[in-house]
Amino acid sequence: MAKTITVRLVGKEVKRADFFAVPCFERTPPDTSNLPPRVARAARSAAVRRGFTGRPGQTSHTRGAAPDAPTVVLFGMGKARLYGRSGLHKYLNRAVAEAARGGFRTPVVRLPDHEASYGTDSAESAVRRLALSRYRFDEFRKPGRHPVGFRQVRIAVAAEAEEAFRAVSTRAQITAEGVATTRDLANTPPNEAYPEAMAERAVQIAKARGIQATIMGPKEMERKGMGGILAVGRGSRKGPRMVTLEWGDGKERISLVGKGVTFDTGGISIKPSPAMDEMKFDKSGACTVMGIASAAAALDLPYRFRAYLPFAENMPDGDAYRPGDIVRCYNDKTVEILNTDAEGRMLLADALALAFEDGADCIIDYATLTGACVVALGSSGAGLFSFDDGLAAQLLAAAEGAGENLWRLPLWREFREEMKGAHADLRNTGSRWGGASTAAAFLSYFVGRRGWAHLDIAGPAYVGRGDKGTFGATGYGVALTIAWLHNRAL
Ligand code: BES
Ligand code: MN
Ligand code: ZN
């Protein structure tokens, strides 16, 4: 996977480095232990240069007199007591951007001596973010426009922190590759990422990791009675697919399910035009699961995994499903369609019922399911829904460690009541209120009460054109899930 850079730990003996980033908190000397003496000296002299106080955003450059002397750039870190994980991430991005801008080829980044850099969780997220710091989605551009000078970044830390970094580096690097895989898949435009194409990509990724993969087409879904996914897929010339993946050894059976709507126009209940292009990201849940699968298999995490990836395109058409239709899902529950834009839950209904039937100990689903979840939580974090307090606590802790925002939302009985149909068992939309919870409550009819969690990732899965940050898929959910699986296996 060419999208990540390799991160390696170095000590004092670092050879052939043309660039050093050194952090410096306000009113303190720069963090130079474990760096070559001449680099430490250069950093200390840069720190006392007039005008440099260590304020966030400040930099101070120096270069030694010797012809082979590396460039040393001091980065202001602000007040040490205000520094945290986000300060670390900002610093890493600044440091790598500076090295790239200067055309350096062998950069070393010294991490700040602060507890917010040095636990195993912080170490993991630092390595992962660095590995992803040069990610870009440029497959559809003229080649050669954005040369990247280096494929590797070396990091230096205080001696006492080296062990934590050694312990996490493989996992962080592989997680980063999983995140890049997810981002590439989710960023792919809908004309190229139609259901069949996504299924083929899933098989490719599976092959590369020794994962067993099968693709189900519309005929087989018909035979099996997967009326939910078939209903959504009817409006598109590009027929739906269901991919199942299987890999790994272990006692516990973990099943992952991801919403794979390759484009969501809303169908007959069509969406307004502004920002409709962003509905190419409506396959993010499935892409997240593919990234997780790729990383979990590479790390040989000790579980019996299955993944279920329903892919369909939600389009308006003469043969599209309509409001008023009654659809029979895989577990034989019938659903009155009230809004064809509530399509994700129809795909997930079949996929979750299949996962449940296959007898998983634990089912986690990922879906860009509701705008209501974004209204509730904003776009930086996902909503977590589960009846299982133990599982919810584990996922929340893993998310916290991985630096991904996750917040639990309720699955009250009232929400489940609201989803009962008038002419069928269920209806596919609730009232105006609590849309993220009614959607989750709908899903709960297709799984058991224990061992299931639903992540509504509509907010954090991508950065919209109008939002702060770089437009595109984020790969949200891969890191927290790998962290969760890793912790659970300890
Ligand atoms: N894919 C959307 C949800 C979504 C909205 C994702 C915004 C990302 C950003 C989903 O299929 C949808 O349309 N949900 C409806 C549900 C409603 C019809 C009950 C929504 O949120 O409006
Ligand atoms: Mn929709
Ligand atoms: Zn959707």
Coordinates of N, CA, C and O in Angstrom, one line a residue, residues 324-328 333-337 419-428:
G324 N -44.7 3.1 0.5 CA -45.9 2.3 0.5 C -45.6 0.8 0.2 O -46.4 0.0 0.7
D325 N -44.5 0.5 -0.4 CA -44.1 -0.9 -0.7 C -44.0 -1.6 0.7 O -43.6 -1.0 1.7
I326 N -44.3 -2.9 0.7 CA -44.0 -3.7 1.8 C -43.0 -4.8 1.4 O -43.2 -5.5 0.4
V327 N -41.9 -4.8 2.1 CA -40.7 -5.6 1.7 C -40.5 -6.7 2.8 O -40.6 -6.4 4.0
R328 N -40.1 -7.9 2.3 CA -39.9 -9.0 3.3 C -38.3 -9.2 3.4 O -37.7 -9.5 2.4
K333 N -39.1 -10.8 8.6 CA -39.9 -9.6 9.1 C -40.2 -8.8 7.9 O -39.4 -8.6 7.0
T334 N -41.4 -8.2 7.9 CA -41.8 -7.4 6.8 C -41.7 -5.9 7.2 O -41.9 -5.5 8.4
V335 N -41.4 -5.1 6.2 CA -41.2 -3.6 6.5 C -42.0 -2.8 5.5 O -41.9 -3.0 4.3
E336 N -42.7 -1.8 6.0 CA -43.4 -0.8 5.2 C -42.4 0.3 4.9 O -41.8 0.9 5.8
I337 N -42.2 0.5 3.6 CA -41.3 1.6 3.2 C -42.1 2.9 3.3 O -43.1 3.1 2.6
M419 N -41.1 2.1 15.7 CA -40.7 1.5 14.4 C -41.6 0.3 14.0 O -41.4 -0.4 13.0
K420 N -42.7 0.1 14.8 CA -43.6 -1.0 14.4 C -44.5 -0.4 13.3 O -44.9 0.7 13.3
G421 N -44.9 -1.3 12.3 CA -45.6 -0.9 11.1 C -47.1 -0.9 11.4 O -47.6 -1.5 12.3
A422 N -47.9 -0.3 10.4 CA -49.3 -0.3 10.5 C -49.8 -1.5 9.7 O -50.7 -2.3 10.2
H423 N -49.2 -1.8 8.5 CA -49.6 -2.9 7.7 C -48.6 -4.0 7.6 O -48.7 -5.0 6.9
A424 N -47.4 -3.8 8.2 CA -46.3 -4.8 8.2 C -45.7 -4.8 9.6 O -46.1 -4.0 10.5
D425 N -44.8 -5.7 9.8 CA -44.2 -5.8 11.2 C -43.5 -4.5 11.6 O -43.6 -4.1 12.7
L426 N -42.8 -3.9 10.6 CA -42.0 -2.7 10.9 C -42.3 -1.7 9.9 O -42.8 -1.9 8.8
R427 N -41.8 -0.4 10.2 CA -41.8 0.6 9.2 C -40.4 1.1 9.1 O -39.6 1.0 10.0
N428 N -40.0 1.7 8.0 CA -38.6 2.1 7.8 C -38.2 3.5 8.3 O -37.0 3.8 8.3

